[in-house]
XYZ file of N, CA, C and O in Angstrom:
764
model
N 134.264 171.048 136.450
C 134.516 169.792 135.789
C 135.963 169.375 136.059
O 136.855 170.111 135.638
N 136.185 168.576 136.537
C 137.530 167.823 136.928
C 138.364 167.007 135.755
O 137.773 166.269 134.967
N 139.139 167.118 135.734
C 139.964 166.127 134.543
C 140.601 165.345 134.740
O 141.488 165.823 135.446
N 140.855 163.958 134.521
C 141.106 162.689 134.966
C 142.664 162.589 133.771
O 142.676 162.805 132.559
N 143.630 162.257 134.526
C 145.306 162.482 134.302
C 145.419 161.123 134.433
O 144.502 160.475 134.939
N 146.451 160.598 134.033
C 147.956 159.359 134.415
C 148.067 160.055 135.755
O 147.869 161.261 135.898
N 148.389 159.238 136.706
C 149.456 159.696 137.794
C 150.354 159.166 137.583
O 150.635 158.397 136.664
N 151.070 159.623 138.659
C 152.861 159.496 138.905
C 152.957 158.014 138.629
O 153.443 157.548 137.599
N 152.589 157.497 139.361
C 152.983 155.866 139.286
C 153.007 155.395 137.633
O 153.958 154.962 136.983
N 151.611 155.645 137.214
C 150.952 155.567 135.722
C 151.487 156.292 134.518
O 150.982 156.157 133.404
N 152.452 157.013 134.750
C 153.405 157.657 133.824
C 154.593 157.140 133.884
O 155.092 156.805 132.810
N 155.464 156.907 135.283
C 156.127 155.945 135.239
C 156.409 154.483 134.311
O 157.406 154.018 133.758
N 155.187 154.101 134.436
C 154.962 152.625 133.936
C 155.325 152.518 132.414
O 156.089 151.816 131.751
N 154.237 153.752 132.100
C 154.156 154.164 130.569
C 155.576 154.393 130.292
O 155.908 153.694 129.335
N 156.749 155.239 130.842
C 158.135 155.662 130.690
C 158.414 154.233 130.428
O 158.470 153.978 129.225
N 158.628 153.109 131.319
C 159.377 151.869 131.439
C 158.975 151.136 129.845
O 159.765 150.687 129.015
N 157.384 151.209 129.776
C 156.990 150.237 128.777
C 157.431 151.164 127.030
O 157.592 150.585 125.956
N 157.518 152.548 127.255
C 158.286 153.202 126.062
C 159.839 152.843 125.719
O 160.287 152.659 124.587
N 160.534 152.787 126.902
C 161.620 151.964 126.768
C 162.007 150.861 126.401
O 162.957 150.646 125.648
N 161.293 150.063 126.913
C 161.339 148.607 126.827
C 161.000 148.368 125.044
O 161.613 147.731 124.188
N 159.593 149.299 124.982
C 159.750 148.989 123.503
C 160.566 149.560 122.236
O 160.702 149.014 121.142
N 161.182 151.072 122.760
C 162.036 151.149 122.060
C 163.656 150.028 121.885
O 164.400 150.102 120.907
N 163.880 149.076 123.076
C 164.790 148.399 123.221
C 164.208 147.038 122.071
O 165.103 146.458 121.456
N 163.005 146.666 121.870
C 162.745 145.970 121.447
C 162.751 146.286 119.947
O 163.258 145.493 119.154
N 162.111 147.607 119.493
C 162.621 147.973 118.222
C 163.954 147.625 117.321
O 164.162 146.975 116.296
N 164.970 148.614 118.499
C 166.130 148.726 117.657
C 166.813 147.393 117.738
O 167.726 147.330 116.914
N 166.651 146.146 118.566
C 167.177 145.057 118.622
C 166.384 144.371 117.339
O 166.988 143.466 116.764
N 165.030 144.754 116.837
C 164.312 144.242 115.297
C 164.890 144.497 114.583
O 165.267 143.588 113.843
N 165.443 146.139 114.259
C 166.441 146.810 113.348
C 167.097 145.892 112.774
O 166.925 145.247 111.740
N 168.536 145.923 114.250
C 169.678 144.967 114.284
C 169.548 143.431 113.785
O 170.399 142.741 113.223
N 168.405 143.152 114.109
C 168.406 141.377 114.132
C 167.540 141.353 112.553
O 167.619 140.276 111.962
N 166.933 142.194 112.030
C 166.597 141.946 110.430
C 167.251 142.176 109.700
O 166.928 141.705 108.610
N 169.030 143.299 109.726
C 169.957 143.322 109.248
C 170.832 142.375 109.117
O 171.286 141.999 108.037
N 171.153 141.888 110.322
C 172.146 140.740 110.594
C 171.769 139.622 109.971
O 172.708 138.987 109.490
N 170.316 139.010 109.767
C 169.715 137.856 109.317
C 169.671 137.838 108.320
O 169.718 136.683 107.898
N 169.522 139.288 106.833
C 169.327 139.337 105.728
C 170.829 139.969 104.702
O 171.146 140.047 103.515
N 171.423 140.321 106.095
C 172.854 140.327 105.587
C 173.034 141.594 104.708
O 173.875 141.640 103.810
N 172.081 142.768 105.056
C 171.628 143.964 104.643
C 172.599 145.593 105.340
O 173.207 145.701 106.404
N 172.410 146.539 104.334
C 173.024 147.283 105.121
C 171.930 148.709 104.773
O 171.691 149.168 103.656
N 171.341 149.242 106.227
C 170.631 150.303 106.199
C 170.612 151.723 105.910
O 169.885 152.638 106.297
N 172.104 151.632 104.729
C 172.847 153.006 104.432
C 171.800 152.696 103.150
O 171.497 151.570 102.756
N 171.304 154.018 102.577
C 170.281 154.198 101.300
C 170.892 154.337 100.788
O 170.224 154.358 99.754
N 172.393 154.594 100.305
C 173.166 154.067 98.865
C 173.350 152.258 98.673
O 173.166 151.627 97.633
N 173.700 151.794 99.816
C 173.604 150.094 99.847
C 172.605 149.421 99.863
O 172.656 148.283 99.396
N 171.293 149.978 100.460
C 170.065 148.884 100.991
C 170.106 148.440 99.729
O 171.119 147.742 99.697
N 169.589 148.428 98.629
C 168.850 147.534 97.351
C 170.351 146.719 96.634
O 170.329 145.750 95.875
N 171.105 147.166 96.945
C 172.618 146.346 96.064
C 172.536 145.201 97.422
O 172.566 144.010 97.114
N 172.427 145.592 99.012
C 172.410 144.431 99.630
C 171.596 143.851 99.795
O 171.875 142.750 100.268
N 170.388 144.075 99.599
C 169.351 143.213 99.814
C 169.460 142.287 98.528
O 169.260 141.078 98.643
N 169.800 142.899 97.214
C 169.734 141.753 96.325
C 171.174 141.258 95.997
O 171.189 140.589 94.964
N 172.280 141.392 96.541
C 172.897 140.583 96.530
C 172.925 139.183 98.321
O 173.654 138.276 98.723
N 171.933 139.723 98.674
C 171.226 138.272 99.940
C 170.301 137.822 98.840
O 170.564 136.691 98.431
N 169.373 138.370 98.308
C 168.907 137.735 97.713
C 169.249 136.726 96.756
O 168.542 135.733 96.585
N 170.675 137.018 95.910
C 170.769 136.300 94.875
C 171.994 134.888 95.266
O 172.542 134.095 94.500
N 172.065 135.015 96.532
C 172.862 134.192 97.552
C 171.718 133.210 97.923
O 172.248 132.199 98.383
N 170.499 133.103 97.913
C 169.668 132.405 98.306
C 169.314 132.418 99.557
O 170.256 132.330 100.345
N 168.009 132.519 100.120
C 167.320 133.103 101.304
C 166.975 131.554 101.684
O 166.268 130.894 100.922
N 167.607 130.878 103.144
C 167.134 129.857 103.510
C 165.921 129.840 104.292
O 165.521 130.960 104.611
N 165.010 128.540 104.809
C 163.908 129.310 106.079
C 164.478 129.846 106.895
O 164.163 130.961 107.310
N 165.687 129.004 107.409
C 166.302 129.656 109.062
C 166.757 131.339 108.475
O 167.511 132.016 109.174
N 166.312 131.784 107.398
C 166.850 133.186 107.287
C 165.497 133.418 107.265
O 165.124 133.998 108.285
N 164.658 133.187 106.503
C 163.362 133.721 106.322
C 162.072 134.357 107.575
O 161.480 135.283 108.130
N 162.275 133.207 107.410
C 161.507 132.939 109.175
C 161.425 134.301 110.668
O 160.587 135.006 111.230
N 163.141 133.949 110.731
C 163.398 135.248 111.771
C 163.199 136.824 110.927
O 162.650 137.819 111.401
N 163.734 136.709 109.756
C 163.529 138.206 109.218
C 162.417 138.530 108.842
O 162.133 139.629 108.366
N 161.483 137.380 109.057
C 159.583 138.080 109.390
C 158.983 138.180 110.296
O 157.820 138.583 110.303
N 159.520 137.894 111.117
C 159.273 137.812 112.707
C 159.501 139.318 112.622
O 158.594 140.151 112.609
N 161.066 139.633 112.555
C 161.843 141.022 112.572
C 161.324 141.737 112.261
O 161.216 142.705 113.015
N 160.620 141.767 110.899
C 160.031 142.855 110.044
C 158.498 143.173 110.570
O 158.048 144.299 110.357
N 157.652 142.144 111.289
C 156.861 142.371 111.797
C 157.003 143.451 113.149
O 156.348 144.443 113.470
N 157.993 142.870 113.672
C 158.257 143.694 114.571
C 158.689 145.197 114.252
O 158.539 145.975 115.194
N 159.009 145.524 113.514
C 159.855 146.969 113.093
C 158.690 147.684 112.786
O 158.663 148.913 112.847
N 157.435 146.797 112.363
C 156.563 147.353 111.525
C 155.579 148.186 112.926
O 155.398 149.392 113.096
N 155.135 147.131 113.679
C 154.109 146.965 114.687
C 154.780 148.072 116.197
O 154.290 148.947 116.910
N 156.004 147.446 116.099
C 156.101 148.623 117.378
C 156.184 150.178 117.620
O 155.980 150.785 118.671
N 156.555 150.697 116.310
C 156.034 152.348 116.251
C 154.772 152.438 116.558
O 154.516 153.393 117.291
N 153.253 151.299 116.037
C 152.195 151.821 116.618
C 151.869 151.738 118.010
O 151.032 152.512 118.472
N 152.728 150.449 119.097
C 153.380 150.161 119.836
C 153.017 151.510 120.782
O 152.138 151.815 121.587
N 154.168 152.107 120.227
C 154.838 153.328 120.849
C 153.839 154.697 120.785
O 153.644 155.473 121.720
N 153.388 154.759 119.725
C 152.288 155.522 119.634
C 150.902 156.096 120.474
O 150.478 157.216 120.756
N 150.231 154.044 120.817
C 149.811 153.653 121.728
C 150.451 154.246 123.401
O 149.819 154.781 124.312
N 151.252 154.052 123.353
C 151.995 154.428 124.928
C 151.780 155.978 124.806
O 151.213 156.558 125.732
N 152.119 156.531 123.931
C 152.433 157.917 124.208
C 150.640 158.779 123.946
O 150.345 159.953 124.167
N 149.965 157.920 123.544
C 148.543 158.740 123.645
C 148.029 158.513 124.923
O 147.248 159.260 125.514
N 148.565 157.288 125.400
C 148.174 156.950 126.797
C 148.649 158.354 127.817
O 148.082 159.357 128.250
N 149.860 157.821 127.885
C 150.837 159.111 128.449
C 149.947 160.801 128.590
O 149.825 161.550 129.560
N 149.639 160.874 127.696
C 148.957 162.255 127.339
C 147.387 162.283 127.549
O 146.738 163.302 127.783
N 147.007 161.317 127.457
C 145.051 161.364 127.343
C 144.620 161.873 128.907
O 145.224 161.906 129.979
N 143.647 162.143 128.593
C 143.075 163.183 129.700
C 141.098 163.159 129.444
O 140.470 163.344 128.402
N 140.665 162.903 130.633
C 139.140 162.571 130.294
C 138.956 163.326 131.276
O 139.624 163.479 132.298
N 137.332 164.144 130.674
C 136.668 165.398 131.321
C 135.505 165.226 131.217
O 135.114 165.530 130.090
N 134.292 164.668 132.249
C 133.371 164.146 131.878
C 132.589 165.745 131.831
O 133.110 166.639 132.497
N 131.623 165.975 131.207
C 130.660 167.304 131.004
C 129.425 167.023 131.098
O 129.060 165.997 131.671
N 128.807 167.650 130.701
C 127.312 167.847 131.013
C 127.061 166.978 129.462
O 126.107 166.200 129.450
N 127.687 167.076 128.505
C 127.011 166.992 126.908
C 127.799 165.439 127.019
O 127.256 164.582 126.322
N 128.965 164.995 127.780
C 129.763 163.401 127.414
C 130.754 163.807 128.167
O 130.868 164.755 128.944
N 131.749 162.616 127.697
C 132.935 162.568 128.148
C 133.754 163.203 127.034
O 133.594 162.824 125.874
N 134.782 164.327 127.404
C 135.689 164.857 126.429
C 136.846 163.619 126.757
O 137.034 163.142 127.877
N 137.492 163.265 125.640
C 138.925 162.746 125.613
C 139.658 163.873 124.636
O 139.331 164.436 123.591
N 141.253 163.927 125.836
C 142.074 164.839 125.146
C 143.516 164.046 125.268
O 144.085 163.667 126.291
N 143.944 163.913 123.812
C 145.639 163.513 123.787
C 146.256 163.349 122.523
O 145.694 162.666 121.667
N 147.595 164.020 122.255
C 148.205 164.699 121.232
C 147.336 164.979 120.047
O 147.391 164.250 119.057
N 146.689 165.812 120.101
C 145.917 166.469 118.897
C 144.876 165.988 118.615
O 144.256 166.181 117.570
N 144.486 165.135 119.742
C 142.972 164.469 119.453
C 141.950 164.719 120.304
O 142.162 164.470 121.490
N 140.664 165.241 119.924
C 139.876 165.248 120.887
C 138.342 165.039 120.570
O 137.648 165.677 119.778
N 138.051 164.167 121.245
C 136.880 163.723 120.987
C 135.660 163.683 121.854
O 135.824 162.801 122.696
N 134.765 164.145 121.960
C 133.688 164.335 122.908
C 132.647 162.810 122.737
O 132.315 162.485 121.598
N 132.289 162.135 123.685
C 131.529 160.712 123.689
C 130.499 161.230 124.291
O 130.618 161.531 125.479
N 129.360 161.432 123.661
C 128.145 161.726 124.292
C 127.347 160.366 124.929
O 127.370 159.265 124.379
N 126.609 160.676 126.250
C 126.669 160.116 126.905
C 125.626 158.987 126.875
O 125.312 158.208 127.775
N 125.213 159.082 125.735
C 123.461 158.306 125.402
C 124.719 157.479 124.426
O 124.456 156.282 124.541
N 126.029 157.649 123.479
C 126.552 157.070 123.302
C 127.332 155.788 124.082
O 127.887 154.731 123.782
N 127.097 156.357 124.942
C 127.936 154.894 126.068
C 127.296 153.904 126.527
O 126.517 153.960 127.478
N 127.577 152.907 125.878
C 126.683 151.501 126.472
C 127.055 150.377 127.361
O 126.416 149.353 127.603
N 127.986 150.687 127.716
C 128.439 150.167 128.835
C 129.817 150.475 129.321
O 130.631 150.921 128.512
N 130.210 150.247 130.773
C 131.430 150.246 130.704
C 131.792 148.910 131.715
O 131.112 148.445 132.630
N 133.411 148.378 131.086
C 133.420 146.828 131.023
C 135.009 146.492 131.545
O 136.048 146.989 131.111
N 134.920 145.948 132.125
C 136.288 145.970 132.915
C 136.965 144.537 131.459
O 136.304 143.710 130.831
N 138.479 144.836 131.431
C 138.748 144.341 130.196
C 139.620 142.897 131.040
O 139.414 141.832 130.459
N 140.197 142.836 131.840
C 141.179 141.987 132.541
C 141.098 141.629 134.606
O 141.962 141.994 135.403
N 139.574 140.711 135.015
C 139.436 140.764 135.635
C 140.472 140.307 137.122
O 140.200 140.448 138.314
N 141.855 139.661 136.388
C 142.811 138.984 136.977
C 144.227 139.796 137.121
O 145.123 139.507 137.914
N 144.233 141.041 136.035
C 145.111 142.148 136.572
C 145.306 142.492 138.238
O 144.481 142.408 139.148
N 146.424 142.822 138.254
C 146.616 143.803 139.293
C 146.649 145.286 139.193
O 147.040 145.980 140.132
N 146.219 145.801 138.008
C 146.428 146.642 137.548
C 145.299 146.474 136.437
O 145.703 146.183 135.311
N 143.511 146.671 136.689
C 142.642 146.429 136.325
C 142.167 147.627 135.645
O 142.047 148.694 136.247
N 141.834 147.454 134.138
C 141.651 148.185 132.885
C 140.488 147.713 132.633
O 140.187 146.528 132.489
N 139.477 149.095 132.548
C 138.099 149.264 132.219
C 138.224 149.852 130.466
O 139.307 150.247 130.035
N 136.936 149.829 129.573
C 136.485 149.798 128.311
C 135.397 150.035 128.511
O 134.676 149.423 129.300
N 134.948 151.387 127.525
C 133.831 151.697 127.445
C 133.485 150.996 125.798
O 134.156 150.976 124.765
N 131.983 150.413 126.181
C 131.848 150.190 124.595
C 131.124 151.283 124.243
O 130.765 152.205 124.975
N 130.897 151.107 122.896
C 130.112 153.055 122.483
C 129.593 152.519 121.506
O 130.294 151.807 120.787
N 128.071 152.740 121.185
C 127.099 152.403 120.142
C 127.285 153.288 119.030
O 126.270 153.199 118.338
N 127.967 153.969 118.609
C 128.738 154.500 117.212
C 130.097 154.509 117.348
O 130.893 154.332 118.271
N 130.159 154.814 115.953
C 131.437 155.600 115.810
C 131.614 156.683 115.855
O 130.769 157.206 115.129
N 132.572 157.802 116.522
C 132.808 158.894 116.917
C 134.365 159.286 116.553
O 134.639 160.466 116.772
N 135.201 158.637 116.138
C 135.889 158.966 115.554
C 136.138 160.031 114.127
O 137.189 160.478 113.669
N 135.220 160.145 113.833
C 135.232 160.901 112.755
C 135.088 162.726 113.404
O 134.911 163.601 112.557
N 135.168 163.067 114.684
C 135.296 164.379 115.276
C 136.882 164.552 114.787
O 137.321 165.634 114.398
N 137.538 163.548 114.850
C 139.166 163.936 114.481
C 139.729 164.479 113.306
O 140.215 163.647 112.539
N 139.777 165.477 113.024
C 140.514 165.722 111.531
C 141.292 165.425 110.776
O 141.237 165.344 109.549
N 142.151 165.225 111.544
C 143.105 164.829 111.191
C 143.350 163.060 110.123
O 143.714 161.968 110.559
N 143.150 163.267 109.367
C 143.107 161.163 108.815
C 144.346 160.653 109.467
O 144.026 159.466 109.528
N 145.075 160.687 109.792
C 146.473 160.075 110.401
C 146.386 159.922 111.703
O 146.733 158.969 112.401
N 145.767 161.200 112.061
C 145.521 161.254 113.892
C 144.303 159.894 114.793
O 144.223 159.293 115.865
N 143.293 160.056 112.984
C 142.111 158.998 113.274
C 142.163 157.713 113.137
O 141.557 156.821 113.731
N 143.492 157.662 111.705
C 143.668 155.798 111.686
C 144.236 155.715 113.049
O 143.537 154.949 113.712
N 145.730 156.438 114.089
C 146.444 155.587 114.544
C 145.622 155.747 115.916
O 145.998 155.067 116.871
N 144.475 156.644 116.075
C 143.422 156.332 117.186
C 142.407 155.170 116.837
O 142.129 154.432 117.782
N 141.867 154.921 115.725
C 140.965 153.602 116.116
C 141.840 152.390 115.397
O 141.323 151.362 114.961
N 143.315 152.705 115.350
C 144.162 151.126 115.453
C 144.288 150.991 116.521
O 144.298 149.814 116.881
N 144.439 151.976 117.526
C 144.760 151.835 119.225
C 143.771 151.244 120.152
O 143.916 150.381 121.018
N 142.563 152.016 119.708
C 141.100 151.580 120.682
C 140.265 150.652 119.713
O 139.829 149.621 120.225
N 139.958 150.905 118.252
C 138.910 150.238 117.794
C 138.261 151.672 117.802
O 138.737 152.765 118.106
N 136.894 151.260 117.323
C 136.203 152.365 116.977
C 135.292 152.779 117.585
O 134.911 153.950 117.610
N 134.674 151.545 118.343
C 133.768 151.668 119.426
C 134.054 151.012 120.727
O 133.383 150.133 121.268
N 135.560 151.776 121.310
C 135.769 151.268 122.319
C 136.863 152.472 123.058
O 137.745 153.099 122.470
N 136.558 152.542 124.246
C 137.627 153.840 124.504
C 138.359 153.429 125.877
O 137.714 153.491 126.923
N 140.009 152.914 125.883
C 140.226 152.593 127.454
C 139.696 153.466 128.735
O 139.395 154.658 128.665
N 139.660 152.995 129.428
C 139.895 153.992 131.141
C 141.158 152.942 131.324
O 140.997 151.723 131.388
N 142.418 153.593 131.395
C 143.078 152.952 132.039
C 143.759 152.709 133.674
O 143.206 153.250 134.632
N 144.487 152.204 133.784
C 144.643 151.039 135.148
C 145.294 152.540 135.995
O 144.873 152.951 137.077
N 146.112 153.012 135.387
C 147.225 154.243 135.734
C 146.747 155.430 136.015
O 147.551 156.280 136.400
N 145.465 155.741 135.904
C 144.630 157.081 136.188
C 144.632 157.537 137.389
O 144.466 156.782 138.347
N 144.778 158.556 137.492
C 144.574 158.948 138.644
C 142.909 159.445 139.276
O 142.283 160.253 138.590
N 142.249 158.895 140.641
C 141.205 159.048 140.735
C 140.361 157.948 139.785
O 139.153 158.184 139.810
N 140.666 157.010 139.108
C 139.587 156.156 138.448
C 138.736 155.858 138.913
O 137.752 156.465 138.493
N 138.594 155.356 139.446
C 137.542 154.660 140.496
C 136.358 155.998 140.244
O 135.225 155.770 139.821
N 136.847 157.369 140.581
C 135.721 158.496 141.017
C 135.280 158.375 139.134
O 134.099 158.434 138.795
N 136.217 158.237 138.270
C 135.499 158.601 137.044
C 134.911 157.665 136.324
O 134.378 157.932 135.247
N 134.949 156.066 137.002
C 134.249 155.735 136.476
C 132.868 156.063 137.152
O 131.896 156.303 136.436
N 132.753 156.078 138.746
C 131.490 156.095 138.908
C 130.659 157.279 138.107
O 129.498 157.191 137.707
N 131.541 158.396 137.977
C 130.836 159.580 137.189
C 130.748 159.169 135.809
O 130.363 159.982 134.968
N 131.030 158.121 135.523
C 130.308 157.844 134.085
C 129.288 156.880 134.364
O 128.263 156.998 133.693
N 129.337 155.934 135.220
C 128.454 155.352 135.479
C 126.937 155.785 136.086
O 125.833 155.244 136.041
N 127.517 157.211 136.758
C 126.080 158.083 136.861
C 125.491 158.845 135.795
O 124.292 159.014 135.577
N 126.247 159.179 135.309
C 125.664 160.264 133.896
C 124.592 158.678 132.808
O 123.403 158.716 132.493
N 125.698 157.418 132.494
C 124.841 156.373 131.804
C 123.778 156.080 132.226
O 122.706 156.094 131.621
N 124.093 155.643 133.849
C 122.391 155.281 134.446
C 121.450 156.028 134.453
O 120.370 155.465 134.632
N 121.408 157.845 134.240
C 120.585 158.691 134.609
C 119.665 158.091 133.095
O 118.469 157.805 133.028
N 120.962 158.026 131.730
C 120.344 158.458 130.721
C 118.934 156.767 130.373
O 117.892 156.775 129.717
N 119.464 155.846 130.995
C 119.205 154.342 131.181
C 118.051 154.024 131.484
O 117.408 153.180 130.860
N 117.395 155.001 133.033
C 116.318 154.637 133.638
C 115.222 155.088 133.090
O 115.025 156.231 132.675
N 114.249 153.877 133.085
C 113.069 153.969 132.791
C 112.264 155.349 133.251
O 112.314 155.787 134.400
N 111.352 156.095 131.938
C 110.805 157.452 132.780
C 110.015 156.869 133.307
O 109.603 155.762 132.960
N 109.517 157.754 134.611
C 107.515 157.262 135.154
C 106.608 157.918 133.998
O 106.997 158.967 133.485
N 105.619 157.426 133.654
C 104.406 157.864 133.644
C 103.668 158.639 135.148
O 103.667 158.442 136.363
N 103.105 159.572 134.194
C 102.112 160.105 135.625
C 101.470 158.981 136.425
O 101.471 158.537 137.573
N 100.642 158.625 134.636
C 99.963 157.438 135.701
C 100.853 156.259 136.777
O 100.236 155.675 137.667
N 101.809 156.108 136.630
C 102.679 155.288 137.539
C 103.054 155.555 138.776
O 102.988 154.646 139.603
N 103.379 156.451 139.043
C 103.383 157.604 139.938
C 102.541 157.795 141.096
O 102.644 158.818 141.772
């Protein structure tokens, strides 16, 4: 059984886009401090936040420091996202497809897979989706490991991504294991 990795290029990418979003983070940090006129030391935060507050919060303050706060909020899962990428690893078997990455692993049996669906036909860098007629998330133990996996995929949806190495071979090997399970049996009498 072969196991389907990131390659070089596809880890790369993932490195750049971890960066990029950590650059985008700490510039949320900075720019929801500066806007609310706050200071992120835990003896000051609540004396500064309510003395901005009691200064009066205009829109042009409001506005950007929800933008900000959205952002501070959203890009750890962001990052999360990248780094399960980074790590995931698919092993198709005889019983499904195993997925393996940071402490998660989940086996997709193969009568579970109902299609697989290319997500962005105008990429250059073209990302397939399996849809999956349950939910299978619940193999994860972890409750923390399972929310920030089906905030990433959804619940019935699992990437193949663009960065794999060998894709092409794994999708067709999923696409053979689905079709086997797909085709109509004969009857004798048909036969």
């Amino acid at each position: 059984m072969k196991t389907y990795r990131l390659s070089a290029t596809g880890r790369r990418t993932t490195i750049l886009l971890l960066l990029a979003a950590f650059a985008i983070w700490a510039f949320a940090l900075w720019s929801f401090s500066s806007t609310l006129n706050i200071s992120y030391n835990p003896l000051e935060f609540w004396s500064s936040l309510m003395t901005s507050v009691d200064e009066g919060l205009a829109i042009s303050r409001i506005v950007p420091a929800l933008l900000m706060l959205v952002l501070i909020v959203a890009t750890p899962l962001l990052v999360w996202n990248l780094l399960e990428e980074w790590a995931a690893s698919y092993t198709p078997t005889p019983d499904g497809l195993r997925f393996l990455s940071l402490g998660i692993e989940v086996l997709y049996p193969w009568q579970s897979i109902r299609d697989v669906r290319r997500v962005d036909d105008d990429s250059d860098d073209p990302m397939d989706e399996l849809l999956l007629a349950d939910d299978q998330t619940h193999q994860i133990a972890n409750p923390v490991l399972r929310f920030l996996h089906a905030q990433a995929y959804g619940r019935t949806r699992l990437p193949i991504y663009a960065g794999l190495q060998d894709r092409h071979e794994l999708l067709a090997a999923i696409r053979q294991h689905t079709e086997l399970l797909n085709e109509p049996v004969q009857s004798e009498e048909d036969a």
